[in-house]
PDB file of C-alpha atoms in Angstrom:
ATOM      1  CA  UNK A1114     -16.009 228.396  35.348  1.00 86.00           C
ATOM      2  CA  UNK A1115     -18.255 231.564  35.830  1.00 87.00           C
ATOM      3  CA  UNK A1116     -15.756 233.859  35.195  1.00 86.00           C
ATOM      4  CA  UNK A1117     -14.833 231.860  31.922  1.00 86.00           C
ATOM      5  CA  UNK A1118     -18.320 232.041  30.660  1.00 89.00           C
ATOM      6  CA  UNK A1119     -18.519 235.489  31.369  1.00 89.00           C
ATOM      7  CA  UNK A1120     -15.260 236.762  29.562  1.00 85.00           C
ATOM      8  CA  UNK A1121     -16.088 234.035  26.415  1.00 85.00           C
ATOM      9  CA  UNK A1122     -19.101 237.267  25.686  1.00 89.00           C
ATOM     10  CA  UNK A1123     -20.884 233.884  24.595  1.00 90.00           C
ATOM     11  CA  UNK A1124     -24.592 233.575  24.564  1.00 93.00           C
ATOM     12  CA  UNK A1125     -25.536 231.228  28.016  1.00 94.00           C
ATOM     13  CA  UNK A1126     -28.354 228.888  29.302  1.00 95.00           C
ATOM     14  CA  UNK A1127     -28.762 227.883  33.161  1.00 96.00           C
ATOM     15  CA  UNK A1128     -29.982 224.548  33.913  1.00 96.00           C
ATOM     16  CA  UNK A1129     -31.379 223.741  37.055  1.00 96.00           C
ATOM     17  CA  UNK A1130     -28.191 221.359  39.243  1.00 94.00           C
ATOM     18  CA  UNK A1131     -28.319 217.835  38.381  1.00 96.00           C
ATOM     19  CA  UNK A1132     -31.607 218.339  36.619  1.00 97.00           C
ATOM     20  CA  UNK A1133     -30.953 216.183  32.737  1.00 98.00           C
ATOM     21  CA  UNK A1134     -34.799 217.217  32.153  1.00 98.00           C
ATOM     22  CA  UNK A1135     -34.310 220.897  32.454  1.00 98.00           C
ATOM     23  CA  UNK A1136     -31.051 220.530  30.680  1.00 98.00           C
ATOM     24  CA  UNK A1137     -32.543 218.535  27.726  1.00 98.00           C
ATOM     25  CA  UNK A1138     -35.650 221.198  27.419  1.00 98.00           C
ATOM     26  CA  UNK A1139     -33.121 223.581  27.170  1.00 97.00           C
ATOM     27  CA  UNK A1140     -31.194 222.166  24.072  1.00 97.00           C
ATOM     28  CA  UNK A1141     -34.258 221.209  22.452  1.00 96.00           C
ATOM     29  CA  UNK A1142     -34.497 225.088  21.778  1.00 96.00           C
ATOM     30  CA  UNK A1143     -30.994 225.087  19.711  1.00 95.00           C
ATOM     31  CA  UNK A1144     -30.573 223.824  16.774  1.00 95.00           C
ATOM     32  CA  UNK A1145     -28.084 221.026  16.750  1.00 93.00           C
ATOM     33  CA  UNK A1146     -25.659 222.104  14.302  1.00 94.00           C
ATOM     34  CA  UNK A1147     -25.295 225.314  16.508  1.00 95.00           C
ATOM     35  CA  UNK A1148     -21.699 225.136  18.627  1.00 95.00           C
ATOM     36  CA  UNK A1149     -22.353 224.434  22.568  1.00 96.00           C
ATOM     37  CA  UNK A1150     -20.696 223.693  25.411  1.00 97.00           C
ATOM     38  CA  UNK A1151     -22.148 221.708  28.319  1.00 98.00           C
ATOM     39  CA  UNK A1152     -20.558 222.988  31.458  1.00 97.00           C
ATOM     40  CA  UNK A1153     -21.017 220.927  34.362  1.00 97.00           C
ATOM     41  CA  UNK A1154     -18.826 220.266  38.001  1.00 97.00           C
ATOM     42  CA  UNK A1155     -18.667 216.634  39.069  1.00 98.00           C
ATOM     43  CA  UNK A1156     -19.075 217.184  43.254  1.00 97.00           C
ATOM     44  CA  UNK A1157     -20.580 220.230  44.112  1.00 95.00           C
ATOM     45  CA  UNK A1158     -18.496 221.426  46.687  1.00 92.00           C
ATOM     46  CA  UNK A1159     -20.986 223.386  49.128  1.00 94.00           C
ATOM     47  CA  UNK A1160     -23.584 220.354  49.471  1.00 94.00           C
ATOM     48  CA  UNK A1161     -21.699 217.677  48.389  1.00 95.00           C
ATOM     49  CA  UNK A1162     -23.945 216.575  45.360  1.00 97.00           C
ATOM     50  CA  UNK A1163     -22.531 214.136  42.602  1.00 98.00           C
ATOM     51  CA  UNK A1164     -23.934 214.819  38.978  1.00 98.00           C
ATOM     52  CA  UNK A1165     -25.474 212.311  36.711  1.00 98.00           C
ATOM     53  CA  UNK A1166     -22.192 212.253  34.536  1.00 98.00           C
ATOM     54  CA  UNK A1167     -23.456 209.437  32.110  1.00 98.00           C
ATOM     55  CA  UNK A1168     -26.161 211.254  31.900  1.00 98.00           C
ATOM     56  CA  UNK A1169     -25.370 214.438  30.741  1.00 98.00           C
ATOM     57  CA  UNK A1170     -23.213 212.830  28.494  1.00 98.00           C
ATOM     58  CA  UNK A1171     -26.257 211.311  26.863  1.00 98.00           C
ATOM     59  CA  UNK A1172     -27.578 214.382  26.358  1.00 98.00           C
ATOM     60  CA  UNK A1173     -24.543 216.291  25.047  1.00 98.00           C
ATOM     61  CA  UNK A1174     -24.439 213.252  21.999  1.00 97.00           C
ATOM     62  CA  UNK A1175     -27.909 213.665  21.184  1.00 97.00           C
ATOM     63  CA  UNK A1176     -28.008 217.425  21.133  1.00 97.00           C
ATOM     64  CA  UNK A1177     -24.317 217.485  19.636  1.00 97.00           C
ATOM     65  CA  UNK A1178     -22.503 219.594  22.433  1.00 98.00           C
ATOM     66  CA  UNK A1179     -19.363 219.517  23.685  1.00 97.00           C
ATOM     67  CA  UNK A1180     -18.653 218.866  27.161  1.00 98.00           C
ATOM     68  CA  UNK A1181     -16.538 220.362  30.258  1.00 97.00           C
ATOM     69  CA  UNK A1182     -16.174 218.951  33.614  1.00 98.00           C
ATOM     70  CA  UNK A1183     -14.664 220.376  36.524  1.00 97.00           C
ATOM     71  CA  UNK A1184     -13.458 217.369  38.415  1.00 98.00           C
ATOM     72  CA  UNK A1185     -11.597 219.753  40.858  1.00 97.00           C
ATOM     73  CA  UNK A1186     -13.089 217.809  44.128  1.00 96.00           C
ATOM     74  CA  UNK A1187     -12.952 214.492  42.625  1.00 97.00           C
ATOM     75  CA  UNK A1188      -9.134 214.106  41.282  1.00 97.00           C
ATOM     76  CA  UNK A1189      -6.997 211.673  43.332  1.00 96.00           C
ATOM     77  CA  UNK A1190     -10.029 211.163  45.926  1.00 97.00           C
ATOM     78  CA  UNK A1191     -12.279 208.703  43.368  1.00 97.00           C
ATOM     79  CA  UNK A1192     -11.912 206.148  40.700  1.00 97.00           C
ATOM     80  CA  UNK A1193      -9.601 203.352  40.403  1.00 96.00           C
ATOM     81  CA  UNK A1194      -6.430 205.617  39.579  1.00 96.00           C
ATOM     82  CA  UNK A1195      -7.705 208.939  40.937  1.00 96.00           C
ATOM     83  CA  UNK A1196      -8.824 210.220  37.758  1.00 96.00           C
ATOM     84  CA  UNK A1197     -12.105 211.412  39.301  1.00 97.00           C
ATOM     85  CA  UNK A1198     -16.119 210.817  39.513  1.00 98.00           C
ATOM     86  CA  UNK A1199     -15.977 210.387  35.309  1.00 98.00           C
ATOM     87  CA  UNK A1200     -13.483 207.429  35.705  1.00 98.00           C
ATOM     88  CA  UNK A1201     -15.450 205.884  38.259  1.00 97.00           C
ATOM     89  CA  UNK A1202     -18.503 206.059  36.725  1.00 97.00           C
ATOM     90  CA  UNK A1203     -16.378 204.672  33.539  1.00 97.00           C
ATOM     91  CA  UNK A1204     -17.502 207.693  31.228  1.00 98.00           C
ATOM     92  CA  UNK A1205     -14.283 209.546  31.143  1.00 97.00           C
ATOM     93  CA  UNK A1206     -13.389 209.059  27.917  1.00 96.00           C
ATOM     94  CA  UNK A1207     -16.897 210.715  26.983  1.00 97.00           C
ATOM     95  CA  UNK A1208     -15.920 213.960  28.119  1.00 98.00           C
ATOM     96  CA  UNK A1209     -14.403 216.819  25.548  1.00 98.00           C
ATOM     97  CA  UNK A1210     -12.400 218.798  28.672  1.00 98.00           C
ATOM     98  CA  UNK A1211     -11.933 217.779  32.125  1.00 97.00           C
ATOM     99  CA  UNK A1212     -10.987 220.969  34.656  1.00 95.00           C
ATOM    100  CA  UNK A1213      -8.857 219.617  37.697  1.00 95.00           C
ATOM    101  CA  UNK A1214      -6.238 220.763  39.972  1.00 93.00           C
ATOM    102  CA  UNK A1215      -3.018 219.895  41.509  1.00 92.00           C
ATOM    103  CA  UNK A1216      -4.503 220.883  45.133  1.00 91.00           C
ATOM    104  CA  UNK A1217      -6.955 219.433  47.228  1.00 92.00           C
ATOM    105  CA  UNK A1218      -6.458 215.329  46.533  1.00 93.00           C
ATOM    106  CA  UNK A1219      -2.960 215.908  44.584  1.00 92.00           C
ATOM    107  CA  UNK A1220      -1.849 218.340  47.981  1.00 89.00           C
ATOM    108  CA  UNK A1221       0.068 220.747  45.622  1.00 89.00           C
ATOM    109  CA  UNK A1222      -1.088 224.169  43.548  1.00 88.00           C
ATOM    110  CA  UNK A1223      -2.232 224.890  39.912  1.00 86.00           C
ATOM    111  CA  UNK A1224      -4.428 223.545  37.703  1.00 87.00           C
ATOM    112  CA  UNK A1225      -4.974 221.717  34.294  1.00 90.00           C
ATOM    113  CA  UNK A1226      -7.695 220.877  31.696  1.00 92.00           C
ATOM    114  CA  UNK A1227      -7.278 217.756  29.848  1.00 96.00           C
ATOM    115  CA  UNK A1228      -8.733 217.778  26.456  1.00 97.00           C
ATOM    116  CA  UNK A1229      -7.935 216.461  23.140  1.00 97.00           C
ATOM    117  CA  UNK A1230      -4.890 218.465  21.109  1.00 97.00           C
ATOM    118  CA  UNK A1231      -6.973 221.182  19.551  1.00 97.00           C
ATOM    119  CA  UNK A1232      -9.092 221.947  22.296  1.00 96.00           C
ATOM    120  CA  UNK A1233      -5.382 222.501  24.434  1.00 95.00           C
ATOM    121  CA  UNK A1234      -4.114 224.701  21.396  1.00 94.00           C
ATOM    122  CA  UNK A1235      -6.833 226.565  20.903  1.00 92.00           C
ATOM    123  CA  UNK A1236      -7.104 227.619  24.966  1.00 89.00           C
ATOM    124  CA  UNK A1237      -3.190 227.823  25.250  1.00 88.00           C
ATOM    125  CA  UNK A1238      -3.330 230.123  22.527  1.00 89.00           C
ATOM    126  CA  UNK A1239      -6.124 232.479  23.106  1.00 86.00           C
ATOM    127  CA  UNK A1240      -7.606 232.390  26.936  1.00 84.00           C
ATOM    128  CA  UNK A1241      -6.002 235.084  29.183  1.00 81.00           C
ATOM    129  CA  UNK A1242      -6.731 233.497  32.355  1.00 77.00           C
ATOM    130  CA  UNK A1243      -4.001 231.082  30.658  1.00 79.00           C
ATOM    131  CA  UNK A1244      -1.432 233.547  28.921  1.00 80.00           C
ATOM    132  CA  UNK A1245      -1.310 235.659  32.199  1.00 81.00           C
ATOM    133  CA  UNK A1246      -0.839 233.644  34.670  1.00 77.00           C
ATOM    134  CA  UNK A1247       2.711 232.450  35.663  1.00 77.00           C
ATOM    135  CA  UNK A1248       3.576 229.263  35.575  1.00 78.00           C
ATOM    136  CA  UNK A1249       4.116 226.366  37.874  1.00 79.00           C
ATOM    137  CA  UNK A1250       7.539 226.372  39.183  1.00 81.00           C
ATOM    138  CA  UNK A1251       9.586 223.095  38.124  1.00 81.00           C
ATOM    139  CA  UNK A1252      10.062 222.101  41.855  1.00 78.00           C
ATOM    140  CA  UNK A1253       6.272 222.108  41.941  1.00 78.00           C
ATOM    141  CA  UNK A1254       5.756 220.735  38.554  1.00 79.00           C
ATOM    142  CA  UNK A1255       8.031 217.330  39.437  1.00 74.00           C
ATOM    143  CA  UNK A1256      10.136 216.060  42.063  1.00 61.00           C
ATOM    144  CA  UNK A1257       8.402 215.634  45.063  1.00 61.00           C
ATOM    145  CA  UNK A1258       5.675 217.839  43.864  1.00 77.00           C
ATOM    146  CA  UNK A1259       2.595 217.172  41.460  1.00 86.00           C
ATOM    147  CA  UNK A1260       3.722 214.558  39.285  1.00 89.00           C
ATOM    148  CA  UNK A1261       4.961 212.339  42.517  1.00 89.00           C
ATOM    149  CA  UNK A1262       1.740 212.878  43.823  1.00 91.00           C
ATOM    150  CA  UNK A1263      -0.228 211.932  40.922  1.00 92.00           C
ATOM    151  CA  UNK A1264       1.953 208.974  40.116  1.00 92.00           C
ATOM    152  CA  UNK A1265       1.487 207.553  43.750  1.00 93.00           C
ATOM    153  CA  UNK A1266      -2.198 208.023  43.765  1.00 94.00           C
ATOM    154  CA  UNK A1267      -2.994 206.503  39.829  1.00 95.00           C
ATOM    155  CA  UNK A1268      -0.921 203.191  41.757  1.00 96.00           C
ATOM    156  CA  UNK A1269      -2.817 203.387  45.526  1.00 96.00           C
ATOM    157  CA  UNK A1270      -6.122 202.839  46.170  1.00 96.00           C
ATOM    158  CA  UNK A1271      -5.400 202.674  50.127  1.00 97.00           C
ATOM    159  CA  UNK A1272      -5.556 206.417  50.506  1.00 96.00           C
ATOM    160  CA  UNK A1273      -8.932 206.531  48.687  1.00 97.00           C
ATOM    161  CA  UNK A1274     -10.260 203.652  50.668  1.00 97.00           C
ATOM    162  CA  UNK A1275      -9.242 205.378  53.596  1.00 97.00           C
ATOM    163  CA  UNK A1276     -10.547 208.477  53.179  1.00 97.00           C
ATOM    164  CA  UNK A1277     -14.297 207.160  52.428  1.00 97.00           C
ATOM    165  CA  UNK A1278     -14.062 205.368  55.304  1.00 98.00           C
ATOM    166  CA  UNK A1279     -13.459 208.337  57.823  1.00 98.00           C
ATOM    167  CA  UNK A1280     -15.744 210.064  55.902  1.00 98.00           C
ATOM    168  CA  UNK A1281     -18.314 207.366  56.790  1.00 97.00           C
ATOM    169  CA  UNK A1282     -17.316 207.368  60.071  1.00 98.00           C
ATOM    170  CA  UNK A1283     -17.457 210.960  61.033  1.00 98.00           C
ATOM    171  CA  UNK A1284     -21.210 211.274  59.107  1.00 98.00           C
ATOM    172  CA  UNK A1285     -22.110 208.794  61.181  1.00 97.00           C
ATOM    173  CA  UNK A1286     -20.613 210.557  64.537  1.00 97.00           C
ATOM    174  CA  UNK A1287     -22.389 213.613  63.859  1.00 97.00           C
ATOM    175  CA  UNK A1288     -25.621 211.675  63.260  1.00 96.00           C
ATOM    176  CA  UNK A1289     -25.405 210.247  66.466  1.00 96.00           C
ATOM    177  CA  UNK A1290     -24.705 212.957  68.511  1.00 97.00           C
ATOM    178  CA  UNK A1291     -27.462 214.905  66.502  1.00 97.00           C
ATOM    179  CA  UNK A1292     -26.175 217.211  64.270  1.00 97.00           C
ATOM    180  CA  UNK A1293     -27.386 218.152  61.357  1.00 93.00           C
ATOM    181  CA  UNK A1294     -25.470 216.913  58.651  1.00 96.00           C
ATOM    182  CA  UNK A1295     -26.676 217.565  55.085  1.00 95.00           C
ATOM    183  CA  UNK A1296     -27.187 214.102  53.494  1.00 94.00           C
ATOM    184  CA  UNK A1297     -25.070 213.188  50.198  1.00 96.00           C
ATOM    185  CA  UNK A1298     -22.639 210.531  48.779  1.00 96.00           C
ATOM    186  CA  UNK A1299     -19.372 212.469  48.625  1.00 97.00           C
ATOM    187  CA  UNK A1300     -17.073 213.259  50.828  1.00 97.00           C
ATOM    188  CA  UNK A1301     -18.168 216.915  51.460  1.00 97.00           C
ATOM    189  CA  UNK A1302     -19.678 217.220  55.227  1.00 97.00           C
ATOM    190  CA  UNK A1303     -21.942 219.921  55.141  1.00 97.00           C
ATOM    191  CA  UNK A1304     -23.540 220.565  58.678  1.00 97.00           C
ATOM    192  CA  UNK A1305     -26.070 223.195  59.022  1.00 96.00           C
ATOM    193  CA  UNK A1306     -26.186 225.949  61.075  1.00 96.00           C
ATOM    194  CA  UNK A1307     -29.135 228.234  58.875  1.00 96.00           C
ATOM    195  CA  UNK A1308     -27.509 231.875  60.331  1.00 96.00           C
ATOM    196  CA  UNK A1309     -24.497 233.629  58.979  1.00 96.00           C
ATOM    197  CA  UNK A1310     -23.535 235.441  62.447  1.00 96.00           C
ATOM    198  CA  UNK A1311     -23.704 231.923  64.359  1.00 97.00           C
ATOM    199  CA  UNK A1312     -21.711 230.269  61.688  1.00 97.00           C
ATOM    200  CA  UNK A1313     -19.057 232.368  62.490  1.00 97.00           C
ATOM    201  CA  UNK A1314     -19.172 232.287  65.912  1.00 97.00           C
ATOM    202  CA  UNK A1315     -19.293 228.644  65.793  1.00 98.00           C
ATOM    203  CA  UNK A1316     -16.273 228.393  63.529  1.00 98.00           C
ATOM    204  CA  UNK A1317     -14.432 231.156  65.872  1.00 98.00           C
ATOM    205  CA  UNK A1318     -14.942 229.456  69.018  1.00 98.00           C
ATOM    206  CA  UNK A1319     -13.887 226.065  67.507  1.00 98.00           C
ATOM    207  CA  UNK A1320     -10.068 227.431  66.456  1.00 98.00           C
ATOM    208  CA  UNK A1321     -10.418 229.782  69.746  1.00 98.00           C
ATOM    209  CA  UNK A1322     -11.367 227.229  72.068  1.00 97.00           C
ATOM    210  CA  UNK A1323     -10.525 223.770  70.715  1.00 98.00           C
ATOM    211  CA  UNK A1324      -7.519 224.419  67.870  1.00 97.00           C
ATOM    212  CA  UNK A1325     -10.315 222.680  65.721  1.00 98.00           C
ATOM    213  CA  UNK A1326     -10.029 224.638  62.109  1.00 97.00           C
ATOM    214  CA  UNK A1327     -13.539 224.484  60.434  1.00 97.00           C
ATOM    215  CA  UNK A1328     -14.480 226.974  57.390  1.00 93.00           C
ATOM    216  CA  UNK A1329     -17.739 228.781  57.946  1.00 96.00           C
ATOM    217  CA  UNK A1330     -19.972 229.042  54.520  1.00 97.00           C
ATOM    218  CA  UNK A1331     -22.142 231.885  54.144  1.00 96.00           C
ATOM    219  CA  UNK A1332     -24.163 233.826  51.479  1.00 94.00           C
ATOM    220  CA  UNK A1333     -23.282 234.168  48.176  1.00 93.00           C
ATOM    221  CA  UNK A1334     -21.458 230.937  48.168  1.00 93.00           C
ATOM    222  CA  UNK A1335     -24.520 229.141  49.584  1.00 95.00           C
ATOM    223  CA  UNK A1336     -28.446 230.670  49.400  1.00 95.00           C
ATOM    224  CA  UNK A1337     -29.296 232.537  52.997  1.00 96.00           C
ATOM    225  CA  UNK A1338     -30.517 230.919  55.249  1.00 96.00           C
ATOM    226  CA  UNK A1339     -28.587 227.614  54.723  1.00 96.00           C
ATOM    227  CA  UNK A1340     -25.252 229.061  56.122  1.00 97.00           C
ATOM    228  CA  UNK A1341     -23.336 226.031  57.078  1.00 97.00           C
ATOM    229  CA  UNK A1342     -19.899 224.322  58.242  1.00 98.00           C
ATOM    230  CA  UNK A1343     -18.030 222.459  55.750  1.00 97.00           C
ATOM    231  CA  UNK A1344     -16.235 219.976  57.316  1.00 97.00           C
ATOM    232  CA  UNK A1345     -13.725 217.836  54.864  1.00 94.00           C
ATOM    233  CA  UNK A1346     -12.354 215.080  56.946  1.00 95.00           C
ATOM    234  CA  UNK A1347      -8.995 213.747  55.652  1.00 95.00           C
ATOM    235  CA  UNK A1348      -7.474 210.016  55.663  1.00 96.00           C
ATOM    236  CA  UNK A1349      -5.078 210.971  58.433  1.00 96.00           C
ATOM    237  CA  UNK A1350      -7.512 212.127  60.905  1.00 97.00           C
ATOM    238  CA  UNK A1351      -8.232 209.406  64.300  1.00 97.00           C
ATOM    239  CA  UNK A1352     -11.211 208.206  65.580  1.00 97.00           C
ATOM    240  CA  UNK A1353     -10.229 210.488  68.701  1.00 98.00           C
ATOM    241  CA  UNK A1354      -9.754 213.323  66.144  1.00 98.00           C
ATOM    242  CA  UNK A1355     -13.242 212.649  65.053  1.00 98.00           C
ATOM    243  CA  UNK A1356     -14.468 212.800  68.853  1.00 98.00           C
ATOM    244  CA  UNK A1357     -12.729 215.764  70.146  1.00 98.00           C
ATOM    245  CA  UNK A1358     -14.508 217.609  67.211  1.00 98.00           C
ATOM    246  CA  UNK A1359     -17.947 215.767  67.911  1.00 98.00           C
ATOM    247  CA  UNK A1360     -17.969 216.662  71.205  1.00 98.00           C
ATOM    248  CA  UNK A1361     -16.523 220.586  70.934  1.00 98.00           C
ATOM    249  CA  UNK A1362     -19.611 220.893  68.346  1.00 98.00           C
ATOM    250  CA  UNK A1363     -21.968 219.558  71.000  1.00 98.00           C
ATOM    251  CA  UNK A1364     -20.543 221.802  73.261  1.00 98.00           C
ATOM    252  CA  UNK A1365     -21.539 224.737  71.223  1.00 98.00           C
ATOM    253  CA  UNK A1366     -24.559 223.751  69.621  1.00 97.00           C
ATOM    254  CA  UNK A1367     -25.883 223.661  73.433  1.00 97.00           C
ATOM    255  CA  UNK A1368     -24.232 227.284  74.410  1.00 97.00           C
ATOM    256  CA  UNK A1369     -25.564 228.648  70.997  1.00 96.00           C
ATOM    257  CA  UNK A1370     -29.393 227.146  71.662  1.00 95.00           C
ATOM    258  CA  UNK A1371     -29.365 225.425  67.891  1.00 95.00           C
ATOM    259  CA  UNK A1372     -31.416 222.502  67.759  1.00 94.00           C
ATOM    260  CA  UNK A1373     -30.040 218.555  67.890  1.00 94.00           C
ATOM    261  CA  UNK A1374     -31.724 216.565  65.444  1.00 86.00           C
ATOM    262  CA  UNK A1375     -34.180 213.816  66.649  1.00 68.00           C
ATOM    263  CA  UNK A1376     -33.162 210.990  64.812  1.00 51.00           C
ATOM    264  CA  UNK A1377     -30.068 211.001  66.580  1.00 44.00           C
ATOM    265  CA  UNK A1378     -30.376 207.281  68.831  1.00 43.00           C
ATOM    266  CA  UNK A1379     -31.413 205.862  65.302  1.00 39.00           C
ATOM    267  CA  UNK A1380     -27.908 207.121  63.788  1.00 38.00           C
ATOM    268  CA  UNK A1381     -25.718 205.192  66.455  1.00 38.00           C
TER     269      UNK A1381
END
């Protein structure tokens, strides 16, 4: 989305996350007949934040913008037929262009944008990041590929279901043993380590040690000093899946002298 902004040469205005007020004192300042684009993700990926969708759509009809969601950690893991945070909060149809992708929930490659004929024309036509980039192989496209996944998924809720409830569970596992998990409603388990080196010692040991596979965030994808793990738990991992990892973290948070978090008899 960055990169898009950038090449577009357009003029741009950043709004504080999540933040409708900032956003609305900042198109108070345009006039409304001027073209604009809200750009906006639905979960942010690093802390797990959902946006105020309806919202922000509010604001785009008042102001007269245009609208463009990335839905990328949302499709096939919310609403009733995996159409993302938009169709669960029931504003879907409000938004102009919805970024997804075939990976993550759909467990292919590639991406799309959904968007109203024009809008597809216009960026199938003249955005390079489009024109120069091959295309999905058929394989991929169909068969037992993207549009088997999607199909399943619009039809099943029980893999959605299932997934927010090991989500649940594991928050709640590394509450009680006193970790400090970074509180949202997604399904993005942020724990927080606050120091790049130990992140990656911690996320070292865990493959090393353990075969546990956790990504280590640090700076620039998240502000220094909030260096993190980002744990993603998925609907086929066990309650003794969820253990094993609770216990190898306790295990290193103690070796690594990082501090349990208080409140952790009132999480069990």
């Amino acid at each position: 989305m960055i990169a898009g902004i950038r090449n577009g040469g357009g003029e741009k205005r950043i709004w504080r996350n999540n933040d409708v007020a900032d956003l609305e004192a900042k198109l108070c300042e345009l006039d409304r007949e001027r073209p604009k684009v809200i750009a906006f993700e639905s979960i942010y990926s690093m802390d797990g934040q959902m946006a105020p969708i309806g919202a922000i759509c509010d604001l785009a009809q008042k102001y007269g913008a245009l609208t463009y969601l990335d839905e990328v950690h949302a499709v096939g893991l919310y609403g009733p037929r995996g159409g993302g945070l938009a169709e669960r909060d029931g504003v879907l149809g409000r938004i102009d262009i919805v970024n997804g992708t075939l990976a993550k929930g759909f467990g292919i490659m590639g991406g799309y944008i959904a968007a109203n004929h024009d809008i597809c024309d216009a960026i199938r036509s003249y955005a390079p990041g489009f024109i120069f980039t091959t295309s999905l192989a058929p394989p991929i496209a169909a068969g037992a590929g993207a549009s088997a996944s999607i199909r399943h998924l619009k039809a099943s809720v029980a893999e959605r279901e299932r997934h927010q409830e090991r989500v649940r569970t594991l928050k709640r596992k590394l509450k009680a043993a006193g970790l400090a998990v970074l509180e949202n409603p997604s399904h993005i388990v942020p724990l927080l380590v606050g120091d790049p080196v130990l992140t990656k010692r911690i996320t070292d040991a865990l493959l090393e040690r353990f075969a546990i596979y956790v990504q280590p965030i640090n700076y620039p994808t998240v502000p220094r000093g909030s260096e993190r793990l980002r744990i993603t738990p998925q609907p086929q991992h066990s309650t003794m899946d969820m253990d094993r990892l609770v216990a190898a973290l306790s295990i290193l948070w103690m070796e690594f002298g990082l501090p349990f978090e208080s409140h952790a008899e009132a999480a069990e």
